[in-house]
Amino acid sequence: MTKHFTKSLIVFLLAFAFKNLNASPQLPDYIIYKNDTIATYNLLVEQYLQQQNLTEDKLFGLSFRNSLDGLGTSFNCWRGYQAIYKIENDSLFLTAIIDCHSLENIDIIKSKKNIILLFGNKMRDGKVFIDWFEGDISFPLKVEQNEIIRWDGVFENIFHFETLIGIDKGRIVKEENIENYIDDPNRINRKRNDKATDILFEKIKSYKWTKVVKFDCSETYKIRINKEGEIDLVEMRLTKEEIKGFYGKNEYKHCINSLRKSLKDIKFDIIKRRGFPIEELVYIELWFEEEGTIENWTN
């Protein structure tokens, strides 16, 4: 069995296993803000429940509860409910816990029972003061041409324009509108994350590779775009043991150094999450033919 085939087979099996571990996309909670009911990707009730039971099983950060009443629910609502919050008099409250997909037809009596079940005497006047939460929450700003610039594949969306609310033990201490994308004409556009591999591949393909006959650099690589929009990490998506098994020291060093050089001058636009720059990982699978042709095998 050739090294080309063996490496390709391992990468395929790893990708297949990872893909099948992914959870279904999850429904958001909602927040009532200035008379608008807006989807929010901040699970404040879930954070409270996890604080109460630190040993509770979780799936992608979500508790694998599947319902509050034990009757089960849909695949895209593993936590078994959706919560509705409200900003009122500079404070944040929980006002309802509803069945999944029932926003348009809320059972008020059942919602009240759910709140009592989870919070008991913390409920006052039909709502619960969210005194357990400190930090920022965000939700999409209602402006024209707002768009999702990132989705984690399961739950959280990052919008280009958002409202950011700073909270200290349930009290509103900050409120501002933010922009999560810096569009610089001198940098590479990266609003669509699925295009990053294409951009990287064009740079890799145009680089003057050497020793393609002597060294085989066919592999899946992990590339990190840092908070400044620059590439600061290039490595193979293999364990140290796998690298030792497949590559000689000089071959590995040649492949990594060549890839770094091919990408050294790239500068992307900056992406933020809740107003703060974030880094991202991009995976790209390369295939080198013996005559030097490079193919993009990324799924």
Coordinates of C-alpha atoms in Angstrom, one line a residue:
M1 CA 0.0 0.0 0.0
T2 CA 1.5 3.4 -1.0
K3 CA 2.0 6.2 1.3
H4 CA -0.3 8.3 -0.8
F5 CA -3.1 5.8 -0.5
T6 CA -2.6 5.2 3.3
K7 CA -2.6 8.8 4.2
S8 CA -5.6 9.5 2.1
L9 CA -7.5 6.6 3.7
I10 CA -6.8 7.8 7.2
V11 CA -7.8 11.4 6.4
F12 CA -11.1 10.1 4.9
L13 CA -11.9 7.9 7.9
L14 CA -11.2 10.8 10.3
A15 CA -13.4 13.2 8.3
F16 CA -16.2 10.6 8.1
A17 CA -16.1 10.0 11.8
F18 CA -16.1 13.7 12.7
K19 CA -18.9 14.4 10.3
N20 CA -21.2 11.8 11.9
L21 CA -20.5 13.2 15.4
N22 CA -21.9 16.6 14.5
A23 CA -25.2 17.5 16.2
S24 CA -28.2 18.9 14.5
P25 CA -28.4 22.7 14.3
Q26 CA -30.0 24.0 17.5
L27 CA -32.9 26.5 18.0
P28 CA -32.0 29.8 19.7
D29 CA -33.6 31.4 22.8
Y30 CA -35.4 34.7 22.4
I31 CA -35.0 38.2 24.0
I32 CA -37.7 40.9 24.1
Y33 CA -35.9 44.1 23.5
K34 CA -37.7 47.4 22.9
N35 CA -40.9 45.5 22.0
D36 CA -39.1 43.3 19.4
T37 CA -38.7 39.5 20.0
I38 CA -35.3 38.6 18.7
A39 CA -33.4 35.3 18.4
T40 CA -30.4 35.3 20.8
Y41 CA -27.7 32.7 20.9
N42 CA -27.0 33.1 24.6
L43 CA -28.3 30.1 26.7
L44 CA -28.8 31.9 30.0
V45 CA -31.2 29.3 31.5
E46 CA -28.9 26.5 30.4
Q47 CA -25.9 28.2 32.1
Y48 CA -27.9 28.3 35.4
L49 CA -28.9 24.7 35.1
Q50 CA -25.3 23.6 34.4
Q51 CA -24.2 25.6 37.5
Q52 CA -26.6 23.6 39.6
N53 CA -25.5 20.2 38.2
L54 CA -21.9 20.2 37.1
T55 CA -21.9 16.5 36.2
E56 CA -24.8 16.8 33.7
D57 CA -24.0 15.3 30.3
K58 CA -23.6 17.9 27.5
L59 CA -23.6 17.7 23.8
F60 CA -21.7 20.5 22.0
G61 CA -22.1 22.6 25.1
L62 CA -25.8 21.9 25.3
S63 CA -27.3 19.6 28.0
F64 CA -28.5 16.4 26.6
R65 CA -31.9 16.7 28.3
N66 CA -34.2 16.3 25.3
S67 CA -37.3 17.6 27.2
L68 CA -38.4 19.0 30.5
D69 CA -41.4 16.7 30.8
G70 CA -39.6 13.5 29.7
L71 CA -41.7 13.2 26.5
G72 CA -38.9 14.0 24.1
T73 CA -38.5 16.7 21.5
S74 CA -37.0 17.4 18.1
F75 CA -33.4 16.8 17.0
N76 CA -32.7 20.6 16.7
C77 CA -33.7 21.3 20.3
W78 CA -31.7 18.9 22.5
R79 CA -32.1 21.0 25.6
G80 CA -35.9 20.4 25.5
Y81 CA -37.1 23.9 25.7
Q82 CA -36.7 27.5 24.5
A83 CA -36.3 30.4 27.0
I84 CA -37.7 33.9 26.5
Y85 CA -35.9 36.8 28.2
K86 CA -36.8 40.5 28.6
I87 CA -34.9 43.7 29.3
E88 CA -37.0 45.7 31.6
N89 CA -36.1 48.8 33.7
D90 CA -32.3 48.2 33.2
S91 CA -32.6 44.6 34.3
L92 CA -32.7 41.2 32.6
F93 CA -35.5 38.7 33.4
L94 CA -36.6 35.3 32.3
T95 CA -40.3 35.6 31.3
A96 CA -41.1 32.2 29.8
I97 CA -39.8 28.6 29.2
I98 CA -41.7 27.2 26.3
D99 CA -41.9 24.0 24.3
C100 CA -39.6 23.9 21.3
H101 CA -41.1 25.5 18.1
S102 CA -44.0 27.0 20.1
L103 CA -43.2 30.7 20.0
E104 CA -46.3 31.5 17.9
N105 CA -48.5 29.5 20.2
I106 CA -47.2 29.8 23.8
D107 CA -48.9 27.7 26.5
I108 CA -48.7 30.3 29.3
I109 CA -49.8 27.9 32.0
K110 CA -47.2 25.3 31.0
S111 CA -44.5 28.0 30.8
K112 CA -45.3 29.0 34.4
K113 CA -45.1 25.4 35.5
N114 CA -41.7 25.0 33.8
I115 CA -40.3 28.1 35.5
I116 CA -41.5 26.9 38.9
L117 CA -40.1 23.5 38.2
L118 CA -36.6 24.9 37.5
F119 CA -36.5 28.0 39.7
G120 CA -39.0 27.5 42.5
N121 CA -39.4 30.5 44.7
K122 CA -37.0 32.6 42.6
M123 CA -40.0 33.5 40.4
R124 CA -41.6 36.9 41.2
D125 CA -44.6 38.3 39.4
G126 CA -44.3 35.6 36.8
K127 CA -40.6 36.2 35.9
V128 CA -37.2 35.4 37.3
F129 CA -34.4 38.0 37.7
I130 CA -31.3 36.6 36.0
D131 CA -28.9 37.4 38.9
W132 CA -26.6 34.5 38.0
F133 CA -25.2 36.0 34.8
E134 CA -22.3 38.3 34.3
G135 CA -21.0 39.1 30.9
D136 CA -22.1 40.2 27.4
I137 CA -25.0 39.0 25.3
S138 CA -25.6 40.0 21.7
F139 CA -28.3 39.7 19.1
P140 CA -28.6 40.9 15.5
L141 CA -29.2 44.6 14.9
K142 CA -32.2 45.4 12.8
V143 CA -30.5 47.2 9.9
E144 CA -30.6 46.8 6.1
Q145 CA -28.1 44.3 4.6
N146 CA -27.3 42.7 8.0
E147 CA -26.0 39.2 7.4
I148 CA -24.6 36.2 9.2
I149 CA -20.8 36.1 8.8
R150 CA -20.2 33.0 10.9
W151 CA -22.1 30.0 12.1
D152 CA -20.6 27.3 14.2
G153 CA -22.7 24.6 12.5
V154 CA -24.7 23.8 15.6
F155 CA -25.9 26.9 17.4
E156 CA -24.2 30.3 17.4
N157 CA -24.5 32.8 14.6
I158 CA -22.3 35.9 14.4
F159 CA -24.0 38.8 12.6
H160 CA -22.2 41.6 10.8
F161 CA -24.1 44.2 13.0
E162 CA -25.2 43.4 16.5
T163 CA -26.5 45.0 19.7
L164 CA -24.3 44.2 22.6
I165 CA -25.6 44.3 26.2
G166 CA -23.2 44.2 29.1
I167 CA -24.7 42.6 32.2
D168 CA -23.5 42.5 35.8
K169 CA -25.5 40.0 37.9
G170 CA -28.7 40.8 36.0
R171 CA -28.2 44.5 35.8
I172 CA -27.6 46.3 32.5
V173 CA -24.3 48.2 32.7
K174 CA -23.6 48.7 29.0
E175 CA -25.5 48.9 25.7
E176 CA -24.0 49.6 22.3
N177 CA -24.3 48.7 18.6
I178 CA -21.2 46.9 17.3
E179 CA -19.8 45.8 13.9
N180 CA -18.2 42.3 13.8
Y181 CA -16.5 42.7 10.4
I182 CA -13.8 45.1 9.3
D183 CA -13.9 45.4 5.5
D184 CA -10.4 46.6 4.4
P185 CA -10.0 47.1 0.6
N186 CA -6.3 46.3 1.1
R187 CA -7.1 42.9 2.6
I188 CA -8.7 39.7 1.4
N189 CA -12.5 39.4 2.0
R190 CA -13.4 36.5 4.3
K191 CA -17.1 37.0 5.0
R192 CA -17.8 33.6 3.6
N193 CA -15.8 31.1 5.6
D194 CA -16.2 28.4 2.9
K195 CA -14.2 30.5 0.5
A196 CA -11.1 30.6 2.7
T197 CA -9.8 27.3 1.5
D198 CA -10.1 28.4 -2.2
I199 CA -8.2 31.6 -1.4
L200 CA -5.5 29.6 0.4
F201 CA -5.3 27.0 -2.3
E202 CA -4.7 29.6 -5.1
K203 CA -1.7 31.0 -3.1
I204 CA -0.4 27.5 -2.5
K205 CA -0.8 26.4 -6.1
S206 CA 1.0 29.5 -7.5
Y207 CA 4.0 29.0 -5.1
K208 CA 7.1 27.6 -6.8
W209 CA 7.3 24.2 -5.1
T210 CA 10.6 22.3 -5.2
K211 CA 11.5 18.6 -4.5
V212 CA 8.0 17.4 -5.5
V213 CA 9.6 14.2 -6.8
K214 CA 11.7 13.6 -3.7
F215 CA 9.1 14.7 -1.1
D216 CA 5.4 14.0 -1.0
C217 CA 3.5 16.7 0.8
S218 CA 0.0 15.3 0.2
E219 CA -1.8 15.9 3.5
T220 CA -4.5 17.8 5.4
Y221 CA -3.1 20.9 7.0
K222 CA -4.4 23.1 9.8
I223 CA -4.0 26.8 9.2
R224 CA -4.7 29.5 11.7
I225 CA -5.8 33.0 10.9
N226 CA -5.0 35.1 13.9
K227 CA -6.9 38.1 15.4
E228 CA -5.1 40.4 13.1
G229 CA -6.2 38.5 10.0
E230 CA -2.7 37.0 9.4
I231 CA -1.6 33.4 9.2
D232 CA 0.5 32.5 12.3
L233 CA 0.2 28.7 12.3
V234 CA 0.6 26.0 9.7
E235 CA 0.8 22.3 10.7
M236 CA -0.4 18.9 9.6
R237 CA -3.6 17.6 11.0
L238 CA -1.9 14.5 12.4
T239 CA -0.6 13.4 15.7
K240 CA 3.1 13.5 16.4
E241 CA 3.2 9.7 16.2
E242 CA 1.4 9.7 12.8
I243 CA 3.9 12.3 11.5
K244 CA 6.8 10.2 12.6
G245 CA 5.3 7.2 10.9
F246 CA 4.7 8.9 7.6
Y247 CA 7.4 11.5 7.3
G248 CA 11.1 11.7 7.5
K249 CA 12.4 14.8 9.4
N250 CA 13.6 16.6 6.3
E251 CA 10.4 15.8 4.4
Y252 CA 8.2 17.1 7.1
K253 CA 10.2 20.2 7.5
H254 CA 10.2 20.9 3.8
C255 CA 6.4 20.5 3.5
I256 CA 5.6 22.8 6.4
N257 CA 8.2 25.5 5.5
S258 CA 7.1 25.5 1.9
L259 CA 3.4 25.9 2.9
R260 CA 4.3 28.7 5.3
K261 CA 6.2 30.6 2.6
S262 CA 3.4 30.2 0.1
L263 CA 1.0 31.9 2.6
K264 CA 3.3 34.4 4.3
D265 CA 2.0 37.6 2.7
I266 CA -1.8 36.9 3.1
K267 CA -3.8 39.4 5.1
F268 CA -7.5 38.8 5.6
D269 CA -10.2 41.1 6.8
I270 CA -10.7 41.0 10.6
I271 CA -13.7 39.1 12.0
K272 CA -15.0 39.8 15.5
R273 CA -17.3 38.0 18.0
R274 CA -19.3 40.4 20.2
G275 CA -17.0 43.2 19.2
F276 CA -13.7 41.4 19.9
P277 CA -11.4 40.1 17.1
I278 CA -11.3 36.3 16.9
E279 CA -8.9 33.7 15.4
E280 CA -10.1 30.9 13.1
L281 CA -8.8 27.5 12.0
V282 CA -9.0 26.5 8.3
Y283 CA -8.4 22.9 7.2
I284 CA -7.2 22.3 3.7
E285 CA -6.4 18.9 2.1
L286 CA -3.7 18.9 -0.6
W287 CA -2.8 16.3 -3.1
F288 CA 0.5 16.4 -5.0
E289 CA 0.8 14.4 -8.2
E290 CA 4.3 13.0 -9.0
E291 CA 4.7 15.4 -11.9
G292 CA 4.1 18.4 -9.5
T293 CA 0.4 19.1 -10.1
I294 CA -1.4 20.2 -6.9
E295 CA -5.1 19.4 -6.3
N296 CA -7.5 20.8 -3.7
W297 CA -9.1 17.8 -2.1
T298 CA -10.8 19.7 0.7
N299 CA -14.5 18.7 1.3

